[in-house]
Coordinates of C-alpha atoms in Angstrom, one line a residue:
Chain A
M1 CA 12.5 -12.4 -19.4
T2 CA 9.8 -10.1 -20.7
T3 CA 12.1 -7.1 -20.7
S4 CA 12.6 -5.7 -24.1
T5 CA 16.2 -5.2 -25.2
A6 CA 15.7 -1.5 -25.6
E7 CA 17.8 0.5 -23.2
R8 CA 15.9 1.0 -20.0
G9 CA 12.9 -0.5 -21.7
L10 CA 10.1 -0.9 -19.1
P11 CA 8.3 -4.2 -19.0
S12 CA 5.3 -4.1 -21.3
V13 CA 1.9 -3.4 -19.8
G14 CA 0.7 -6.8 -21.0
S15 CA 3.4 -8.6 -19.1
V16 CA 2.7 -6.7 -15.9
C17 CA -1.0 -7.4 -16.3
R18 CA -0.2 -11.1 -16.5
T19 CA 1.9 -10.8 -13.3
R20 CA -1.0 -8.9 -11.5
A21 CA -3.5 -11.5 -12.7
G22 CA -1.4 -14.3 -11.1
V23 CA -1.0 -12.3 -7.9
E24 CA -4.8 -11.6 -7.6
L25 CA -5.7 -15.3 -8.2
K26 CA -3.3 -16.5 -5.5
E27 CA -4.4 -13.8 -3.1
F28 CA -8.0 -14.9 -3.5
F29 CA -7.8 -18.6 -3.6
R30 CA -5.3 -18.9 -0.7
Q31 CA -7.4 -16.8 1.6
R32 CA -9.8 -19.1 3.4
E33 CA -12.2 -16.4 4.4
S34 CA -12.7 -15.1 0.9
V35 CA -13.1 -18.6 -0.6
V36 CA -15.6 -19.6 2.0
F37 CA -17.5 -16.3 2.0
T38 CA -17.6 -15.7 -1.7
L39 CA -17.4 -19.2 -3.2
F40 CA -19.1 -21.5 -0.8
F41 CA -21.8 -19.3 0.6
P42 CA -23.9 -19.4 -2.6
V43 CA -23.2 -23.1 -2.9
I44 CA -24.5 -23.7 0.7
L45 CA -27.5 -21.6 0.0
L46 CA -28.3 -23.7 -3.0
L47 CA -27.9 -26.9 -1.1
V48 CA -30.1 -25.8 1.8
F49 CA -32.8 -24.1 -0.2
G50 CA -32.8 -26.9 -2.8
A51 CA -33.4 -29.4 0.0
V52 CA -35.9 -27.5 2.0
L53 CA -37.9 -25.5 -0.5
D54 CA -38.5 -28.2 -3.0
Y55 CA -42.0 -27.3 -4.0
D56 CA -43.8 -26.8 -7.3
L57 CA -44.4 -23.3 -8.6
G58 CA -47.1 -24.6 -10.8
S59 CA -46.8 -25.4 -14.5
G60 CA -44.3 -28.1 -13.5
V61 CA -41.5 -25.7 -12.5
S62 CA -39.7 -26.3 -9.2
F63 CA -38.7 -23.6 -6.8
T64 CA -35.1 -24.7 -7.2
Q65 CA -35.3 -23.9 -10.9
Y66 CA -36.5 -20.4 -9.9
F67 CA -33.9 -20.1 -7.1
M68 CA -31.1 -21.1 -9.6
A69 CA -31.4 -17.7 -11.3
G70 CA -31.4 -15.8 -7.9
V71 CA -28.5 -17.7 -6.4
I72 CA -26.4 -17.2 -9.5
A73 CA -27.2 -13.4 -9.4
A74 CA -26.2 -13.4 -5.7
G75 CA -23.0 -15.3 -6.5
I76 CA -22.1 -12.7 -9.1
L77 CA -22.8 -9.9 -6.6
G78 CA -20.5 -11.6 -4.0
A79 CA -17.7 -12.2 -6.5
S80 CA -17.8 -8.7 -7.8
L81 CA -19.3 -6.1 -5.5
Q82 CA -18.6 -7.6 -2.1
N83 CA -15.2 -9.0 -3.1
M84 CA -14.0 -5.8 -4.6
A85 CA -15.3 -3.5 -1.9
I86 CA -13.8 -5.5 1.0
G87 CA -10.6 -6.6 -0.8
I88 CA -9.6 -3.2 -2.1
A89 CA -10.5 -1.4 1.2
T90 CA -8.3 -3.9 3.0
E91 CA -5.4 -3.3 0.5
R92 CA -5.8 0.4 0.9
S93 CA -5.7 0.4 4.7
D94 CA -2.8 -2.1 5.1
G95 CA -0.5 -0.2 2.7
T96 CA -0.6 -2.6 -0.2
L97 CA -2.0 0.0 -2.6
K98 CA 0.4 2.7 -1.4
S99 CA 3.4 0.4 -2.0
L100 CA 2.2 -0.5 -5.5
A101 CA 1.7 3.2 -6.3
G102 CA 5.4 3.7 -5.5
T103 CA 6.5 1.2 -8.1
P104 CA 6.6 1.6 -11.9
M105 CA 3.6 -0.8 -12.2
P106 CA 1.1 0.7 -14.7
K107 CA -2.0 1.5 -12.7
S108 CA -4.2 -0.1 -15.3
A109 CA -2.5 -3.4 -14.6
Y110 CA -3.8 -3.4 -11.0
F111 CA -7.4 -3.2 -12.3
V112 CA -6.8 -5.7 -15.0
G113 CA -5.7 -8.1 -12.2
K114 CA -8.8 -7.4 -10.2
V115 CA -11.0 -8.0 -13.3
V116 CA -9.3 -11.3 -14.0
Q117 CA -9.9 -12.3 -10.3
V118 CA -13.6 -11.4 -10.5
L119 CA -13.9 -13.2 -13.8
A120 CA -12.3 -16.4 -12.6
V121 CA -14.3 -16.5 -9.4
T122 CA -17.5 -15.8 -11.2
V123 CA -17.1 -18.5 -13.8
L124 CA -16.2 -20.9 -11.1
I125 CA -19.2 -20.1 -8.9
I126 CA -21.5 -20.4 -11.9
A127 CA -20.1 -23.7 -13.0
I128 CA -20.3 -25.1 -9.5
L129 CA -23.9 -23.9 -9.0
L130 CA -25.0 -25.2 -12.4
G131 CA -23.3 -28.5 -11.7
I132 CA -25.0 -29.0 -8.3
G133 CA -28.3 -27.8 -9.6
A134 CA -28.4 -30.1 -12.6
G135 CA -26.7 -33.0 -10.8
F136 CA -28.8 -33.1 -7.5
Y137 CA -31.9 -31.0 -7.9
G138 CA -33.0 -31.7 -11.5
V139 CA -32.5 -28.1 -12.6
Q140 CA -32.8 -27.8 -16.3
L141 CA -29.8 -26.0 -17.9
P142 CA -30.4 -23.3 -20.4
S143 CA -30.5 -24.2 -24.1
G144 CA -29.8 -22.5 -27.4
A145 CA -30.2 -18.7 -27.4
D146 CA -30.7 -18.7 -23.6
W147 CA -27.0 -19.2 -23.2
L148 CA -26.4 -16.0 -25.0
T149 CA -28.8 -14.1 -22.7
F150 CA -27.1 -15.8 -19.7
I151 CA -23.7 -14.7 -20.8
W152 CA -24.6 -11.0 -21.5
V153 CA -26.6 -10.7 -18.3
A154 CA -23.8 -12.2 -16.2
A155 CA -21.1 -10.2 -17.9
L156 CA -23.0 -6.8 -17.8
G157 CA -24.1 -7.4 -14.2
S158 CA -20.6 -8.5 -13.2
A159 CA -19.1 -5.4 -14.8
A160 CA -21.5 -3.0 -13.1
C161 CA -21.0 -4.7 -9.7
T162 CA -17.2 -4.8 -10.0
L163 CA -17.1 -1.0 -10.8
L164 CA -19.5 -0.3 -7.9
G165 CA -17.4 -2.5 -5.6
I166 CA -14.2 -0.6 -6.5
A167 CA -16.1 2.7 -5.9
V168 CA -17.6 1.6 -2.6
S169 CA -14.1 0.5 -1.4
S170 CA -13.1 4.2 -1.3
L171 CA -15.8 5.0 1.2
A172 CA -14.7 2.5 3.8
R173 CA -12.1 3.2 6.4
N174 CA -10.7 -0.4 6.2
G175 CA -11.5 -3.9 5.1
R176 CA -13.5 -4.6 8.2
S177 CA -15.7 -1.6 8.0
A178 CA -16.2 -2.3 4.3
S179 CA -17.4 -5.8 5.2
A180 CA -19.6 -4.5 8.0
T181 CA -21.3 -2.1 5.6
V182 CA -21.5 -4.1 2.4
T183 CA -22.5 -7.5 3.8
P184 CA -25.8 -6.4 5.4
V185 CA -26.7 -4.3 2.4
A186 CA -26.0 -7.2 0.1
L187 CA -28.1 -9.5 2.3
V188 CA -31.1 -7.0 2.3
L189 CA -30.8 -6.7 -1.4
Q190 CA -31.0 -10.4 -1.8
F191 CA -34.1 -10.6 0.3
I192 CA -36.0 -7.9 -1.7
S193 CA -34.6 -8.7 -5.2
G194 CA -36.2 -12.1 -5.7
V195 CA -33.3 -14.3 -4.7
F196 CA -34.7 -16.1 -1.7
F197 CA -38.4 -15.5 -2.4
L198 CA -40.5 -15.1 -5.5
F199 CA -40.2 -11.5 -6.5
S200 CA -43.9 -11.3 -7.1
Q201 CA -44.4 -11.9 -3.3
V202 CA -42.2 -9.0 -2.4
P203 CA -44.4 -5.9 -1.4
N204 CA -44.7 -3.3 -4.1
W205 CA -42.8 -0.6 -2.4
L206 CA -39.9 -2.9 -1.7
Q207 CA -40.0 -4.0 -5.4
T208 CA -39.5 -0.4 -6.3
V209 CA -36.5 -0.1 -3.9
A210 CA -35.0 -3.2 -5.3
A211 CA -35.5 -1.9 -8.9
L212 CA -33.0 0.9 -8.1
F213 CA -30.1 -1.7 -7.7
P214 CA -28.5 -4.1 -10.1
L215 CA -29.2 -7.3 -8.3
K216 CA -32.9 -7.3 -9.1
W217 CA -32.2 -6.9 -12.8
M218 CA -29.5 -9.5 -12.8
A219 CA -31.9 -12.0 -11.2
Q220 CA -34.7 -11.1 -13.5
G221 CA -32.5 -11.4 -16.6
L222 CA -31.3 -14.8 -15.4
R223 CA -34.9 -15.9 -14.7
S224 CA -35.6 -15.4 -18.4
V225 CA -32.8 -18.0 -19.0
F226 CA -33.9 -20.6 -16.4
L227 CA -37.7 -20.3 -16.5
P228 CA -40.2 -21.1 -19.3
D229 CA -41.5 -18.0 -21.0
A230 CA -45.0 -18.8 -19.6
L231 CA -43.7 -17.6 -16.2
A232 CA -42.8 -14.1 -17.6
A233 CA -46.4 -13.3 -16.8
E234 CA -45.5 -13.5 -13.1
E235 CA -43.0 -10.6 -13.4
P236 CA -44.1 -7.1 -12.3
A237 CA -44.2 -5.9 -16.0
G238 CA -45.7 -9.2 -17.3
S239 CA -42.5 -9.8 -19.3
W240 CA -38.8 -10.4 -18.8
E241 CA -38.0 -6.8 -19.8
L242 CA -34.6 -7.8 -21.2
G243 CA -34.2 -4.4 -22.8
R244 CA -34.6 -2.7 -19.5
V245 CA -32.3 -5.2 -17.8
A246 CA -29.6 -4.2 -20.2
L247 CA -30.4 -0.5 -19.8
V248 CA -30.3 -0.4 -16.0
L249 CA -27.2 -2.6 -15.7
G250 CA -25.6 -0.4 -18.4
I251 CA -26.4 2.8 -16.4
W252 CA -24.9 1.2 -13.3
C253 CA -21.7 0.5 -15.3
V254 CA -21.5 4.2 -16.2
V255 CA -22.3 5.4 -12.7
G256 CA -19.8 2.9 -11.2
L257 CA -17.1 4.0 -13.6
V258 CA -17.6 7.7 -12.9
L259 CA -17.5 7.0 -9.2
C260 CA -14.3 5.0 -9.5
V261 CA -12.5 7.6 -11.5
R262 CA -13.6 10.3 -9.1
T263 CA -13.1 8.6 -5.8
F264 CA -10.3 6.0 -6.2
R265 CA -7.3 6.6 -3.8
W266 CA -4.0 4.8 -3.7
Q267 CA -3.5 5.6 0.0
D268 CA -5.5 6.3 3.2
R269 CA -6.7 9.8 3.6
V270 CA -4.0 12.1 4.9
D271 CA -5.4 13.2 8.2
R272 CA -2.5 15.4 9.4
Chain B
M1 CA 10.0 31.1 -8.2
T2 CA 11.8 33.6 -6.0
R3 CA 15.2 32.6 -7.3
S4 CA 17.7 35.3 -7.4
S5 CA 20.7 35.3 -9.7
T6 CA 23.0 37.1 -7.3
V7 CA 25.3 35.1 -5.1
P8 CA 23.7 34.8 -1.7
A9 CA 25.6 36.5 1.1
A10 CA 26.6 34.4 4.1
G11 CA 23.8 33.9 6.4
T12 CA 21.0 34.5 3.9
H13 CA 18.3 31.9 3.5
P14 CA 19.6 29.3 1.1
S15 CA 16.3 29.3 -0.8
S16 CA 17.9 31.9 -3.0
A17 CA 20.4 29.3 -4.3
P18 CA 19.4 27.5 -7.4
L19 CA 18.6 23.8 -7.5
D20 CA 21.6 21.6 -7.7
P21 CA 21.3 19.8 -11.0
D22 CA 23.9 17.1 -10.1
A23 CA 22.3 16.2 -6.8
A24 CA 20.3 13.0 -6.4
I25 CA 17.8 15.1 -4.5
S26 CA 17.5 18.9 -4.5
V27 CA 14.9 20.8 -2.6
R28 CA 14.3 24.6 -2.3
G29 CA 11.8 26.3 -0.1
L30 CA 9.5 23.2 0.3
V31 CA 6.2 24.0 2.0
K32 CA 3.4 21.6 2.8
R33 CA 0.3 22.7 4.7
Y34 CA -2.2 20.7 6.6
G35 CA -5.1 23.0 7.3
D36 CA -3.5 26.2 8.6
R37 CA -0.4 24.5 9.9
N38 CA 2.8 24.3 7.9
A39 CA 4.0 20.8 8.4
V40 CA 7.0 21.6 6.2
D41 CA 7.9 25.2 6.2
G42 CA 10.5 26.3 3.7
L43 CA 12.8 23.3 3.7
D44 CA 16.1 23.2 1.7
L45 CA 18.0 20.0 1.1
D46 CA 20.7 18.6 -1.3
I47 CA 21.6 15.0 -1.3
R48 CA 24.6 14.0 -3.4
R49 CA 24.6 11.0 -5.6
G50 CA 26.0 7.9 -3.8
E51 CA 25.7 9.2 -0.3
I52 CA 23.7 7.9 2.6
F53 CA 21.8 10.8 4.1
A54 CA 20.0 10.4 7.4
L55 CA 17.1 12.7 8.2
L56 CA 16.6 13.0 12.0
G57 CA 13.8 14.7 13.8
P58 CA 11.1 14.2 16.4
N59 CA 7.6 12.9 15.4
G60 CA 5.6 15.7 13.8
A61 CA 8.7 17.6 12.7
G62 CA 7.9 17.1 9.0
K63 CA 10.2 14.1 8.2
T64 CA 7.7 11.7 6.7
T65 CA 5.8 14.5 5.0
T66 CA 9.1 15.7 3.3
V67 CA 10.0 12.2 2.3
E68 CA 6.6 11.5 0.9
V69 CA 6.7 14.6 -1.2
L70 CA 10.1 13.4 -2.6
E71 CA 8.6 10.0 -3.3
G72 CA 5.7 11.5 -5.2
Y73 CA 3.0 10.5 -2.7
R74 CA 2.1 14.0 -1.7
E75 CA 1.7 17.2 -3.5
R76 CA 3.6 20.2 -2.2
D77 CA 2.1 23.7 -1.6
A78 CA 5.2 25.6 -2.6
G79 CA 8.9 25.2 -3.4
E80 CA 11.0 23.4 -6.0
V81 CA 11.9 19.7 -5.9
R82 CA 14.0 17.5 -8.1
V83 CA 14.5 13.8 -7.4
L84 CA 17.0 12.3 -9.9
G85 CA 16.4 15.4 -12.0
V86 CA 12.7 15.0 -12.2
D87 CA 9.9 16.8 -10.4
P88 CA 8.2 14.1 -8.3
A89 CA 4.7 15.7 -9.0
R90 CA 5.3 14.7 -12.6
G91 CA 7.3 11.5 -12.2
G92 CA 6.2 8.7 -14.5
R93 CA 6.9 5.0 -14.7
R94 CA 10.5 5.6 -15.9
W95 CA 11.3 7.8 -13.0
K96 CA 9.7 5.3 -10.5
A97 CA 11.8 2.5 -12.0
E98 CA 14.9 4.3 -10.6
L99 CA 13.5 4.5 -7.1
G100 CA 13.1 2.0 -4.2
I101 CA 10.7 2.9 -1.5
V102 CA 10.5 1.3 1.9
L103 CA 7.5 2.8 3.6
Q104 CA 7.1 3.2 7.3
S105 CA 3.8 1.3 7.1
G106 CA 5.4 -1.6 5.2
A107 CA 4.0 -3.3 2.1
G108 CA 0.8 -4.8 3.5
D109 CA -0.5 -8.3 4.1
S110 CA -0.3 -11.0 1.5
Q111 CA -1.1 -14.6 0.9
L112 CA 2.0 -14.8 -1.4
T113 CA 5.3 -16.3 -0.3
C114 CA 8.3 -14.1 0.0
L115 CA 9.8 -15.4 -3.2
E116 CA 6.5 -14.9 -5.1
L117 CA 6.2 -11.4 -3.8
L118 CA 9.7 -10.5 -4.9
R119 CA 9.1 -12.1 -8.3
A120 CA 5.9 -10.1 -8.8
Q121 CA 7.6 -6.9 -7.7
A122 CA 10.6 -7.6 -10.0
A123 CA 8.3 -7.9 -12.9
Y124 CA 7.4 -4.1 -12.7
Y125 CA 11.0 -3.0 -13.2
P126 CA 13.2 -2.9 -16.3
E127 CA 16.4 -4.4 -14.8
P128 CA 15.5 -6.2 -11.6
R129 CA 17.8 -8.0 -9.3
D130 CA 17.4 -11.8 -9.1
P131 CA 14.7 -12.3 -6.4
A132 CA 16.6 -15.3 -4.9
E133 CA 19.8 -13.2 -4.5
V134 CA 17.8 -10.4 -2.9
L135 CA 16.4 -12.8 -0.4
E136 CA 19.9 -14.0 0.4
L137 CA 21.1 -10.4 0.7
V138 CA 18.4 -9.6 3.4
G139 CA 18.9 -13.0 5.1
L140 CA 15.4 -14.4 4.3
T141 CA 16.5 -17.4 2.1
E142 CA 15.0 -19.9 4.5
K143 CA 11.8 -18.0 4.5
A144 CA 11.5 -18.0 0.6
G145 CA 8.5 -20.3 0.8
A146 CA 6.8 -18.7 3.8
R147 CA 3.8 -16.4 3.3
G148 CA 4.3 -12.8 3.9
R149 CA 1.8 -12.7 6.8
T150 CA 3.5 -15.5 8.7
L151 CA 6.8 -13.6 9.2
S152 CA 7.9 -12.0 12.5
G153 CA 8.1 -8.2 12.7
G154 CA 11.8 -8.0 11.9
Q155 CA 11.5 -10.5 9.1
R156 CA 8.7 -8.5 7.6
R157 CA 10.8 -5.4 7.7
R158 CA 13.6 -7.2 5.9
L159 CA 11.0 -8.3 3.3
D160 CA 10.0 -4.7 2.9
V161 CA 13.6 -3.8 2.3
A162 CA 13.9 -6.7 -0.2
L163 CA 10.9 -5.4 -2.1
G164 CA 12.4 -1.9 -2.1
I165 CA 15.7 -3.0 -3.7
V166 CA 14.7 -5.8 -6.1
G167 CA 14.1 -3.2 -8.8
R168 CA 17.8 -2.2 -8.6
P169 CA 17.1 1.4 -7.5
R170 CA 19.6 4.2 -7.9
L171 CA 17.9 6.0 -5.0
L172 CA 16.5 4.2 -2.0
F173 CA 14.1 5.7 0.5
L174 CA 14.1 4.0 3.9
D175 CA 11.5 5.3 6.3
E176 CA 12.4 4.1 9.8
P177 CA 13.6 0.7 8.5
T178 CA 14.8 -0.9 11.7
T179 CA 11.9 -0.2 14.0
G180 CA 11.2 -3.4 15.9
F181 CA 14.6 -5.0 15.2
D182 CA 16.6 -6.7 17.9
P183 CA 20.2 -5.5 18.2
E184 CA 21.6 -8.3 16.1
A185 CA 19.1 -7.8 13.3
R186 CA 20.0 -4.1 13.2
R187 CA 23.7 -4.9 12.8
Q188 CA 22.9 -7.3 10.0
F189 CA 20.7 -4.6 8.4
W190 CA 23.5 -2.0 8.7
S191 CA 25.9 -4.3 6.8
L192 CA 23.2 -4.8 4.2
I193 CA 22.9 -1.0 3.8
R194 CA 26.7 -0.6 3.5
S195 CA 26.9 -3.2 0.8
L196 CA 24.1 -1.4 -1.1
R197 CA 26.1 1.8 -0.8
D198 CA 29.1 0.0 -2.2
L199 CA 27.0 -0.8 -5.2
G200 CA 26.4 2.9 -5.7
T201 CA 22.9 3.3 -4.3
T202 CA 22.0 6.7 -2.9
M203 CA 20.0 6.4 0.3
L204 CA 17.7 8.7 2.2
L205 CA 17.1 7.3 5.6
T206 CA 14.8 8.5 8.3
T207 CA 15.3 7.1 11.7
H208 CA 14.8 7.6 15.4
Y209 CA 18.0 5.8 16.3
L210 CA 20.9 8.1 16.6
D211 CA 23.4 5.3 16.7
E212 CA 22.0 4.1 13.4
A213 CA 22.5 7.5 11.8
E214 CA 26.0 7.8 13.2
E215 CA 26.8 4.3 12.0
L216 CA 25.5 4.6 8.5
A217 CA 25.1 8.1 7.4
D218 CA 27.7 10.2 5.4
R219 CA 25.7 13.2 6.5
V220 CA 22.8 13.8 8.8
G221 CA 20.2 16.5 8.6
V222 CA 18.1 17.6 11.6
I223 CA 14.6 18.6 10.9
A224 CA 12.6 20.6 13.5
H225 CA 9.4 22.5 13.0
G226 CA 9.3 21.8 9.3
R227 CA 12.8 23.2 8.6
L228 CA 16.2 21.7 8.2
V229 CA 18.1 23.1 11.2
E230 CA 21.5 21.7 10.3
V231 CA 23.3 19.4 7.9
A232 CA 26.7 18.0 8.9
V233 CA 28.7 14.8 9.0
P234 CA 27.7 13.0 12.2
S235 CA 30.9 13.8 14.1
E236 CA 30.5 17.5 13.4
L237 CA 26.8 18.0 14.0
G238 CA 26.0 20.9 16.3
G239 CA 29.7 21.8 16.6
R240 CA 30.3 18.5 18.2
G241 CA 33.9 18.3 16.8
Q242 CA 34.8 21.6 18.4
A243 CA 32.8 21.3 21.5
P244 CA 34.8 21.4 24.7
A245 CA 35.6 18.0 26.1
V246 CA 34.5 17.1 29.6
V247 CA 37.1 15.6 31.9
H248 CA 36.1 13.6 35.1
W249 CA 38.4 12.4 37.8
T250 CA 38.5 12.0 41.6
E251 CA 40.8 14.0 43.8
D252 CA 40.9 14.1 47.6
G253 CA 37.8 11.8 47.6
V254 CA 35.8 14.3 45.6
R255 CA 34.4 13.7 42.1
R256 CA 35.7 16.6 39.9
T257 CA 34.6 17.8 36.5
A258 CA 36.3 20.2 34.1
E259 CA 35.5 21.5 30.6
T260 CA 38.4 22.0 28.4
A261 CA 39.2 22.8 24.8
T262 CA 42.6 21.1 25.1
P263 CA 41.9 17.7 26.8
T264 CA 45.3 16.2 26.0
A265 CA 47.2 19.0 27.7
F266 CA 44.7 18.9 30.6
V267 CA 45.1 15.2 31.1
A268 CA 48.9 15.5 30.9
E269 CA 48.8 18.1 33.6
L270 CA 46.6 15.9 35.8
A271 CA 48.9 12.9 35.2
A272 CA 51.8 15.0 36.5
R273 CA 49.9 15.8 39.7
F274 CA 49.2 12.1 40.6
P275 CA 51.9 9.6 41.4
G276 CA 50.3 6.8 39.3
E277 CA 46.9 6.4 37.6
V278 CA 44.5 9.4 37.8
P279 CA 41.6 8.0 39.8
D280 CA 38.3 7.5 37.8
L281 CA 39.6 9.4 34.8
A282 CA 37.2 9.8 31.9
V283 CA 37.2 12.2 28.9
A284 CA 34.0 12.7 27.0
R285 CA 32.7 14.7 24.1
P286 CA 28.9 15.4 23.7
T287 CA 27.2 12.4 22.0
L288 CA 25.2 12.8 18.9
E289 CA 22.2 12.3 21.2
D290 CA 23.2 15.3 23.4
V291 CA 23.6 17.5 20.4
Y292 CA 20.5 16.3 18.8
L293 CA 18.3 16.8 21.8
R294 CA 19.7 20.3 22.2
M295 CA 18.9 21.1 18.6
I296 CA 15.3 20.0 18.5
G297 CA 14.6 21.6 21.8
E298 CA 15.7 25.0 20.5
P299 CA 13.9 26.0 17.2
S300 CA 16.2 28.1 15.2

């Protein structure tokens, strides 16, 4: 099929990447828990918060418009960091990774497959959230150059969180312990990063803590997309700080990559 | 490292012999430490191309560690190893394409169907077998559309074997492949292994089942305390072929037992003493299990 005619020619890296992408998409979308947890959780949040907290922030902007940025940031976090940390920890503890490491699959193809999975899930979540927001809650979609900001914030945030998720997977003993560690941390970050509440209402010291992690910066970058520029004055710095958003997310990409390279294991720790 | 060019005298440690370049697997003086314990402690091994070699040994004797060094999963602390002519510590994709590995732990959970899993696995190899034919070979054709995680224990193990052979390996590692099989499934598995041998596949099998080793293996090696204690064809292991036979019979209402190196002559003599059948006559040689238990009980 994709085998070259050269003697003992190995399948090309590209063809194995396509195979891995197909495997990863099937693994994700056929697993009820991951679909419900990663895909529907943000959607349910949007439905509930949109219905309950339908108040005006002043200057004619609804809370749902504000929440849109936060719930998309939380959706990206779930599709990348939580999904990778739990998924890869599970594959490591049940022997999937070890088996793959014993085949001639190029190791890079495994990660390409994961990136395709994250990308597909992220795009799907964003599309569903935008559709529901615009269709049922009167959320105004971004226009013009805001789309560009939307795309780079989502892409950079997603990259940083994917790398971090892969790194975190190596710390966990198995999928369950990864879930038990990462899920509460993600929830706390959502509370203090301006997802559920206005970030300006979060106490200063918690704002400082949140500013150490990528979620706050993703949410802030996305607020610049969904909110009128007049509301930038409500931000801690009095502006959207897009340069700093790019910088912090970029730093997390580098940190995540270094951690991945240094900690990734294809099998459980050898105890004996 | 400590290779000597002189011909080793009988009885010297075989580590002084050079690696066998024609062997599928050749190991000299393999050492693997965990902490201050030597899990593998100077192991030598040669496995010929085309043979089925069974590695026997109790848990903790160093079986899985040895096999995982050969498969490239673990780094060794000392010794020389060649698997299909390549040092596993430096084995690349081309080398891995020649191997099939069935791990003790299996291949993990999956949402993919058996056929999808085999197709994906086949896509990593240069000359894979047809996934549908492989399913047929392991007897999982009717489970082609079933997801990996819905299979029973024995079916999963057969799927593991299918995944191990779909890449058309020249060398197949089978780490306790039939654990959890019922007797019929084991017999089916054995005939599968024989048909793979007929196709020229070299196999390294580790097992706890002595009947399995006796049934399948051309040679067996017994590993104890991190060393290979003996290598022999199953019928000769531990001097089994030359071991005295034990004859049982009943005479004057008493159960009698005698050890003899010439059971045929002994039985002929007995037959002459009795007018008809010798009551309760039985002639036995030590079983592989008798020999094995004696060997692992006494570290050499």
